[in-house]
XYZ file of C-alpha atoms in Angstrom:
536
model
C 1.529 27.191 29.370
C 4.743 28.778 28.094
C 5.893 31.864 29.972
C 7.989 34.134 27.709
C 10.116 37.093 28.637
C 9.262 40.458 27.205
C 11.976 41.761 24.925
C 9.812 44.475 23.359
C 9.304 47.855 24.812
C 8.439 47.538 28.552
C 4.798 46.992 29.212
C 3.856 45.749 25.760
C 3.652 42.095 24.806
C 5.571 38.884 25.405
C 7.727 37.926 22.458
C 7.183 34.884 20.345
C 8.015 31.491 21.726
C 11.047 29.521 20.543
C 10.553 27.561 17.316
C 10.342 24.226 19.114
C 7.508 25.365 21.414
C 3.817 25.182 20.787
C 1.484 27.940 21.777
C -0.573 27.216 24.910
C -4.350 26.947 24.841
C -4.470 30.274 26.671
C -2.394 31.923 23.952
C -4.595 30.545 21.203
C -7.748 31.734 22.987
C -6.231 35.230 23.216
C -5.257 35.160 19.511
C -8.636 33.951 18.369
C -10.409 36.554 20.491
C -8.182 39.217 18.925
C -9.053 37.882 15.458
C -12.737 38.190 16.282
C -12.115 41.874 16.918
C -10.155 42.313 13.690
C -12.830 40.497 11.723
C -15.645 42.668 13.163
C -13.620 45.874 12.568
C -12.930 45.036 8.942
C -16.488 43.780 8.432
C -17.837 47.156 9.479
C -15.939 48.978 6.740
C -18.229 47.356 4.150
C -21.339 46.341 6.104
C -23.140 49.545 5.216
C -22.255 49.439 1.438
C -25.356 47.523 0.312
C -27.624 49.464 2.714
C -26.549 53.044 2.089
C -29.810 54.047 0.338
C -31.867 52.748 3.263
C -29.661 54.499 5.840
C -29.714 57.716 3.848
C -33.554 57.594 3.808
C -33.620 56.775 7.512
C -31.540 59.772 8.626
C -32.848 62.078 5.918
C -29.692 62.853 3.939
C -29.031 63.019 0.211
C -27.373 60.371 -1.882
C -24.243 62.531 -2.419
C -23.619 62.769 1.328
C -24.469 59.204 2.319
C -21.043 57.902 1.378
C -19.673 59.679 4.440
C -21.330 56.933 6.514
C -18.646 54.586 5.295
C -15.883 57.211 4.896
C -16.004 58.549 8.439
C -15.513 54.981 9.748
C -12.515 54.478 7.446
C -10.950 57.813 8.450
C -11.166 56.783 12.116
C -9.509 53.440 11.371
C -6.722 54.881 9.183
C -5.783 57.517 11.710
C -5.793 55.298 14.818
C -4.081 52.172 13.427
C -0.522 53.629 13.472
C -1.148 55.098 16.981
C -1.980 51.663 18.401
C 1.592 50.561 19.153
C 2.336 53.753 21.146
C -0.876 53.830 23.163
C -0.704 50.090 23.901
C 2.650 50.799 25.591
C 1.356 53.794 27.453
C -1.821 52.228 28.879
C -0.668 48.552 28.645
C -1.659 46.190 25.918
C -4.398 44.539 28.002
C -6.109 47.729 29.142
C -5.957 49.285 25.670
C -7.418 46.385 23.750
C -10.105 45.702 26.402
C -11.160 49.371 26.455
C -11.579 49.486 22.687
C -13.216 46.035 22.554
C -15.887 47.454 24.906
C -16.191 50.844 23.182
C -16.498 49.322 19.677
C -19.997 47.697 20.167
C -21.136 50.680 22.176
C -20.378 53.182 19.459
C -21.705 50.714 16.890
C -25.108 50.418 18.698
C -25.236 54.170 19.113
C -25.138 54.544 15.270
C -28.546 52.878 15.186
C -29.953 55.828 17.089
C -28.384 58.559 14.913
C -31.014 61.084 13.878
C -29.119 63.017 11.185
C -26.022 62.825 9.038
C -23.842 64.837 11.436
C -24.465 62.516 14.390
C -24.043 59.464 12.179
C -20.680 60.707 10.902
C -19.370 61.404 14.411
C -20.534 58.038 15.767
C -19.255 56.074 12.794
C -15.905 57.881 13.209
C -15.731 56.930 16.853
C -16.676 53.322 15.946
C -13.797 53.385 13.406
C -11.364 54.632 16.001
C -12.253 51.802 18.400
C -12.359 49.221 15.580
C -9.064 50.399 14.071
C -7.241 49.518 17.315
C -8.427 45.911 17.116
C -6.880 45.181 13.704
C -3.170 45.734 14.379
C -3.429 44.342 17.899
C -4.742 41.023 16.557
C -1.873 40.962 14.039
C 0.639 41.766 16.787
C -0.622 38.961 19.025
C -0.053 36.422 16.207
C 3.576 37.557 15.801
C 4.301 37.709 19.535
C 2.214 35.002 21.240
C 2.611 32.189 18.649
C 5.839 30.323 18.023
C 7.378 30.601 14.544
C 6.109 27.246 13.304
C 2.472 28.228 14.128
C 2.573 31.776 12.911
C 1.691 30.927 9.288
C -1.568 29.326 10.473
C -2.283 32.361 12.672
C -1.611 34.676 9.731
C -3.923 32.555 7.578
C -6.713 33.221 10.103
C -5.848 36.939 9.992
C -5.978 36.769 6.174
C -9.447 35.248 6.499
C -10.490 38.327 8.447
C -9.000 40.721 5.860
C -10.508 39.042 2.799
C -13.628 37.242 4.015
C -14.978 40.097 6.142
C -15.216 42.685 3.296
C -16.780 40.069 1.024
C -19.411 38.978 3.528
C -20.049 42.451 4.985
C -22.584 43.634 2.330
C -24.237 40.195 2.456
C -24.905 40.501 6.201
C -25.796 44.147 5.951
C -28.165 43.636 2.985
C -29.986 40.690 4.597
C -30.454 42.474 7.970
C -31.553 45.629 6.276
C -34.201 44.026 4.089
C -35.569 41.835 6.868
C -35.044 43.815 10.092
C -34.335 47.407 9.074
C -31.028 49.246 8.643
C -30.637 49.813 12.398
C -30.090 46.108 12.932
C -26.714 46.087 11.166
C -25.235 48.178 13.969
C -26.165 45.598 16.645
C -24.471 42.698 14.880
C -21.176 43.502 16.681
C -22.560 43.081 20.193
C -22.527 39.248 20.682
C -19.044 38.655 19.190
C -17.658 41.637 21.095
C -18.945 40.240 24.418
C -17.168 36.927 23.678
C -14.018 38.791 22.722
C -13.977 40.917 25.889
C -14.483 37.925 28.208
C -11.774 35.856 26.433
C -9.207 38.719 26.402
C -9.960 39.613 30.063
C -8.968 36.133 31.261
C -6.100 35.396 28.889
C -4.020 38.561 28.659
C -1.421 39.258 31.329
C -1.809 42.393 33.420
C 0.869 45.039 32.938
C 1.553 48.353 34.591
C 0.679 51.507 32.696
C 3.551 53.668 31.616
C 2.042 57.141 31.656
C 5.536 58.652 31.655
C 5.686 57.668 27.965
C 3.157 60.398 27.293
C 5.953 62.952 27.796
C 8.081 61.137 25.214
C 5.315 60.871 22.675
C 5.892 61.913 19.081
C 3.113 64.458 19.317
C 4.219 66.404 16.278
C 4.003 63.199 14.255
C 0.614 62.343 15.750
C -0.867 65.749 14.940
C 0.572 66.040 11.421
C -0.497 62.463 10.607
C -4.054 62.905 11.909
C -4.614 66.165 10.045
C -2.880 64.953 6.847
C -4.679 61.630 6.641
C -8.083 63.159 7.463
C -7.638 65.820 4.755
C -6.442 63.236 2.235
C -9.397 60.916 2.924
C -11.803 63.821 2.539
C -10.192 64.765 -0.819
C -10.555 61.138 -1.963
C -14.191 60.969 -0.913
C -15.380 64.360 -2.216
C -13.020 64.720 -5.176
C -14.965 62.824 -7.843
C -18.281 64.369 -6.822
C -16.830 67.921 -6.949
C -14.832 67.398 -10.163
C -11.585 67.268 -8.209
C -9.437 70.399 -8.557
C -12.223 72.437 -10.086
C -13.452 72.758 -6.457
C -11.729 75.399 -4.222
C -12.426 73.159 -1.200
C -10.665 70.175 -2.776
C -7.693 72.331 -3.707
C -7.377 73.645 -0.111
C -7.731 70.161 1.410
C -5.180 68.741 -1.017
C -2.733 71.429 -0.003
C -3.372 70.712 3.674
C -2.887 66.937 3.065
C 0.380 67.521 1.094
C 1.874 69.892 3.670
C 0.975 67.883 6.756
C 1.857 64.482 5.330
C 5.186 65.771 4.038
C 5.902 67.224 7.448
C 4.878 63.877 9.005
C 7.329 61.902 6.850
C 10.151 64.345 7.657
C 9.418 64.190 11.381
C 9.242 60.405 11.434
C 12.640 60.070 9.699
C 14.361 62.490 12.064
C 12.984 61.938 15.565
C 14.577 59.470 17.942
C 11.344 57.658 18.838
C 9.035 57.978 15.813
C 5.327 57.241 15.943
C 5.544 55.249 12.737
C 8.670 53.260 11.941
C 9.087 54.299 8.347
C 12.609 52.955 8.394
C 11.139 49.450 8.341
C 10.306 50.083 4.673
C 14.050 49.868 3.942
C 13.881 46.138 4.560
C 13.416 44.578 1.136
C 10.707 42.074 1.992
C 8.785 44.475 4.197
C 8.961 47.375 1.755
C 8.003 45.337 -1.321
C 5.448 43.348 0.707
C 3.731 46.568 1.901
C 3.647 47.835 -1.727
C 1.961 44.565 -2.807
C -0.373 44.876 0.180
C -1.387 48.382 -0.887
C -2.082 47.244 -4.463
C -4.013 44.241 -3.244
C -5.926 46.619 -0.903
C -6.978 48.650 -3.963
C -8.444 45.463 -5.466
C -10.028 44.105 -2.266
C -11.817 47.356 -1.471
C -12.366 48.200 -5.136
C -14.214 45.025 -6.055
C -16.424 45.212 -3.029
C -17.219 48.857 -3.997
C -17.695 48.459 -7.735
C -19.796 45.291 -7.889
C -22.553 46.559 -5.574
C -22.567 49.808 -7.480
C -23.080 47.918 -10.741
C -25.819 45.649 -9.348
C -27.622 48.611 -7.799
C -27.288 51.138 -10.634
C -27.594 48.896 -13.641
C -29.582 45.863 -12.491
C -31.612 47.656 -9.789
C -30.837 45.002 -7.140
C -31.893 45.686 -3.532
C -29.510 45.399 -0.561
C -30.303 41.748 0.120
C -29.929 40.664 -3.543
C -26.529 42.507 -3.774
C -25.420 40.773 -0.573
C -26.199 37.312 -1.873
C -24.266 37.899 -5.110
C -21.217 39.005 -3.088
C -21.527 36.045 -0.700
C -19.956 33.749 -3.302
C -16.806 35.821 -3.080
C -16.537 35.108 0.639
C -17.909 31.666 1.456
C -15.320 29.519 -0.480
C -12.529 31.315 1.343
C -13.650 29.672 4.632
C -12.623 26.310 3.144
C -9.471 27.357 1.267
C -7.601 29.808 3.550
C -6.963 27.302 6.414
C -5.211 25.052 3.836
C -2.822 27.755 2.604
C -0.133 27.266 5.329
C 0.130 23.599 4.261
C 0.438 24.673 0.624
C 3.273 27.071 1.555
C 5.217 24.209 3.172
C 5.309 22.491 -0.233
C 5.818 25.543 -2.459
C 7.674 28.858 -2.227
C 5.397 31.426 -0.544
C 6.175 33.917 -3.316
C 4.818 31.609 -5.990
C 1.692 30.789 -3.935
C 1.043 34.521 -3.606
C 1.802 35.107 -7.294
C -0.677 32.446 -8.350
C -3.318 33.831 -5.940
C -2.954 37.409 -7.161
C -2.977 36.199 -10.769
C -6.209 34.262 -10.227
C -7.705 37.323 -8.529
C -6.720 39.406 -11.557
C -8.267 36.836 -13.957
C -11.552 37.065 -12.071
C -11.552 40.864 -12.684
C -10.780 40.536 -16.357
C -13.699 38.045 -16.594
C -15.947 41.022 -15.750
C -14.671 43.246 -18.626
C -17.301 42.007 -21.103
C -20.391 43.150 -19.126
C -23.745 43.549 -20.917
C -27.361 44.133 -20.062
C -27.630 40.407 -19.451
C -24.840 40.444 -16.830
C -26.717 40.034 -13.566
C -26.371 37.888 -10.410
C -26.116 34.483 -12.131
C -23.443 35.733 -14.560
C -21.215 36.755 -11.628
C -21.284 33.317 -9.986
C -18.207 31.873 -11.810
C -16.114 35.093 -11.594
C -16.889 35.399 -7.922
C -15.868 31.813 -7.246
C -12.613 32.433 -9.134
C -12.099 35.617 -7.176
C -12.682 33.725 -3.909
C -10.033 31.169 -4.839
C -7.542 33.895 -5.744
C -8.193 35.992 -2.623
C -7.801 32.930 -0.426
C -4.283 32.388 -1.753
C -3.201 36.020 -1.534
C -3.024 37.512 1.971
C -1.328 34.687 3.920
C 1.752 34.440 1.661
C 2.044 38.240 1.368
C 1.849 38.634 5.172
C 4.371 35.867 5.796
C 6.792 37.341 3.269
C 6.277 40.880 4.614
C 6.889 39.955 8.252
C 9.919 37.749 7.562
C 12.829 39.422 9.299
C 10.636 41.578 11.559
C 11.772 41.153 15.150
C 9.078 40.641 17.824
C 9.997 44.026 19.328
C 9.043 45.675 15.962
C 5.908 43.568 15.367
C 3.473 46.181 16.619
C 5.089 48.963 14.614
C 5.174 46.818 11.479
C 1.580 45.784 12.003
C 0.380 49.384 12.316
C 2.259 50.567 9.241
C 1.252 47.617 7.075
C -2.477 47.704 8.021
C -2.695 51.492 7.750
C -1.177 51.516 4.251
C -3.416 48.643 3.079
C -6.527 50.484 4.242
C -5.195 53.757 2.780
C -4.587 51.894 -0.488
C -8.192 50.770 -0.387
C -9.400 54.354 0.105
C -7.178 55.741 -2.661
C -8.268 52.850 -4.898
C -11.959 53.353 -4.270
C -11.724 57.055 -5.065
C -9.691 56.395 -8.190
C -12.100 53.730 -9.406
C -15.051 56.055 -8.844
C -13.312 58.649 -11.049
C -12.464 56.044 -13.675
C -16.092 54.907 -13.730
C -17.356 58.498 -14.146
C -14.853 59.426 -16.866
C -15.273 56.221 -18.845
C -19.023 56.413 -18.670
C -18.833 59.922 -20.106
C -16.415 58.727 -22.800
C -18.630 55.844 -23.866
C -21.726 57.992 -23.716
C -20.112 60.452 -26.168
C -19.024 57.648 -28.547
C -22.442 55.955 -28.528
C -24.214 59.291 -28.726
C -22.402 60.073 -32.000
C -24.009 57.005 -33.557
C -27.516 57.566 -32.185
C -28.640 60.506 -34.353
C -31.782 61.403 -36.220
C -29.933 60.956 -39.495
C -30.097 57.169 -39.044
C -33.234 55.387 -40.195
C -33.178 52.855 -37.310
C -33.100 55.702 -34.742
C -36.093 57.427 -36.398
C -37.898 54.109 -36.561
C -37.230 53.415 -32.926
C -38.493 56.854 -31.890
C -41.629 56.246 -33.932
C -42.274 52.864 -32.396
C -41.789 54.228 -28.838
C -43.961 57.271 -29.612
C -46.745 54.969 -30.803
C -46.324 52.813 -27.676
C -46.856 55.788 -25.381
C -49.819 57.015 -27.376
C -51.517 53.629 -26.985
C -50.728 53.543 -23.270
C -52.358 56.705 -21.926
C -50.367 59.607 -23.451
C -52.740 61.746 -25.537
C -50.341 64.416 -26.782
C -48.094 63.333 -29.706
C -45.397 65.824 -28.774
C -45.257 64.559 -25.168
C -45.150 60.942 -26.413
C -42.276 61.740 -28.781
C -40.424 63.500 -25.936
C -40.866 60.408 -23.728
C -39.559 58.256 -26.580
C -36.416 60.345 -26.946
C -35.924 60.220 -23.141
C -36.083 56.401 -23.222
C -33.396 56.242 -25.958
C -31.280 58.670 -23.932
C -31.638 56.471 -20.852
C -30.702 53.379 -22.899
C -27.579 55.126 -24.183
C -26.658 56.170 -20.607
C -27.197 52.625 -19.294
C -25.101 51.044 -22.070
C -22.318 53.630 -21.423
C -22.470 52.884 -17.707
C -22.094 49.155 -18.324
C -19.045 49.761 -20.524
C -17.646 52.107 -17.828
C -17.954 49.316 -15.244
C -16.221 46.941 -17.594
C -13.311 49.372 -17.954
C -13.165 49.710 -14.149
C -12.777 45.960 -13.658
C -9.987 46.047 -16.229
C -8.178 48.683 -14.213
C -8.438 46.512 -11.071
C -7.112 43.533 -12.990
C -4.149 45.574 -14.214
C -3.372 46.756 -10.674
C -3.337 43.103 -9.519
C -1.032 42.119 -12.416
C 1.457 44.742 -11.192
C 1.088 43.427 -7.665
C 1.828 39.896 -8.802
C 5.024 40.987 -10.614
C 6.174 43.114 -7.644
C 5.826 40.107 -5.290
C 8.473 38.193 -7.243
C 11.028 40.865 -6.256
C 10.941 39.788 -2.616
C 13.523 37.412 -1.176
C 12.737 33.763 -0.659
C 11.902 32.944 2.946
C 12.391 29.847 5.061
C 9.049 28.895 6.427
C 9.898 28.314 10.036
C 7.440 31.152 10.621
C 6.879 34.752 9.972
C 8.348 37.310 12.118
C 11.830 35.999 12.514
C 14.649 36.270 10.119
C 13.292 34.030 7.497
C 14.353 35.932 4.383
C 17.547 35.268 2.587
């Protein structure tokens, strides 16, 4: 086993091994255990998506408020991710990751016993806080415990967590909900978490806590960031429902988010020991790579949000059926992602990432011609194409982004990159929800202008439907005619909704096209490994 000196902040992690070394079995066990945690944490962002209606019914809340079940978790994650580097130095890396690895399944299981929306929001938020810690810590272990030559494979495994987990989350959630009840989805974290805790306990080195660092903490940055991000996430969640700035609450929260996030950025650029190393964004590959990561985050979260919405609202699929459609976005990635590091040895990582993002974009454009006949079977090919694209995306982007990042900056870079990707997903989801609403209204108006009583085919259709209702139990001709008009109205709404979903997929495809172009502006890297001066 290689023993490596710690050149990062005292009490954090050992730095990466020399290029000629190979990681020990102990190091790989620790890394894989950390990846299990990251996978479960990311999985739980989306695991409730296909089951929201069932959970809403179980805790007795309305459809409009049920989205907070997912949002509260995401707020917890986004706020805690950039804090992870600091607290892992204060309490020691080992203690901090073990504590959160234990708390994560406990808070998760507690969600199954939530009796109302308020308790569910609090417990999901706490689950998100514990889970959010596990994501950057897994990323940091890859960059600090693996030698340069093995880091691309470790980053490929991390990419598998980031792309496969959201795709398979609704599948697992939907299957468990339909067969065992919605409460069962909150117990799925327990067995993997037990394995993770045992593995980390025996493989991570013990370090002394440095409680004195609490006095040096960037508390102004912590407070402004927590308030600003929480307000921003609430604006994103509630904005579309409340017609954005027509709501006084949204206006106030937007002002709070603007003031506190602006103050946060100013503080981080001026203090000697900032909470978030925003200066890292000045590095070309890191800055451009993070931008690409954010845009890809919009697409990753957006597709997993929009497709279940379409299948549920238009095709009336249940949770399990939605899950099985989405499964084909995830399963092929298990086969492809482990091969990506080998591919990057033969081709420039920028071009591998460009091709992957382009394929991902093509899969979205394939869904821009939706019709009433577009159901589960029609999504098979686009989902396979999407899986291939996603498999080729995250590993090259991560390798390019972390090229030139010193081991001592790995934790800070991990927190910033992962926070912004998740924030990009949150902004993207809110934006796509608004696009869907506005485009559905647009198409409804356009179609409605053509469906008028002045047209013979419309009058004929109303007559046929009226006669249908009269022959099927409706005795009043006026009531039958009213029902006929309602059916036509519902048909117009459904067609407009389908066209709105088509437009939304086009927006995601365009965002990915921009990401692909942006990736080409990074510097070429030498693939000795990520995390050490590979860009030139």
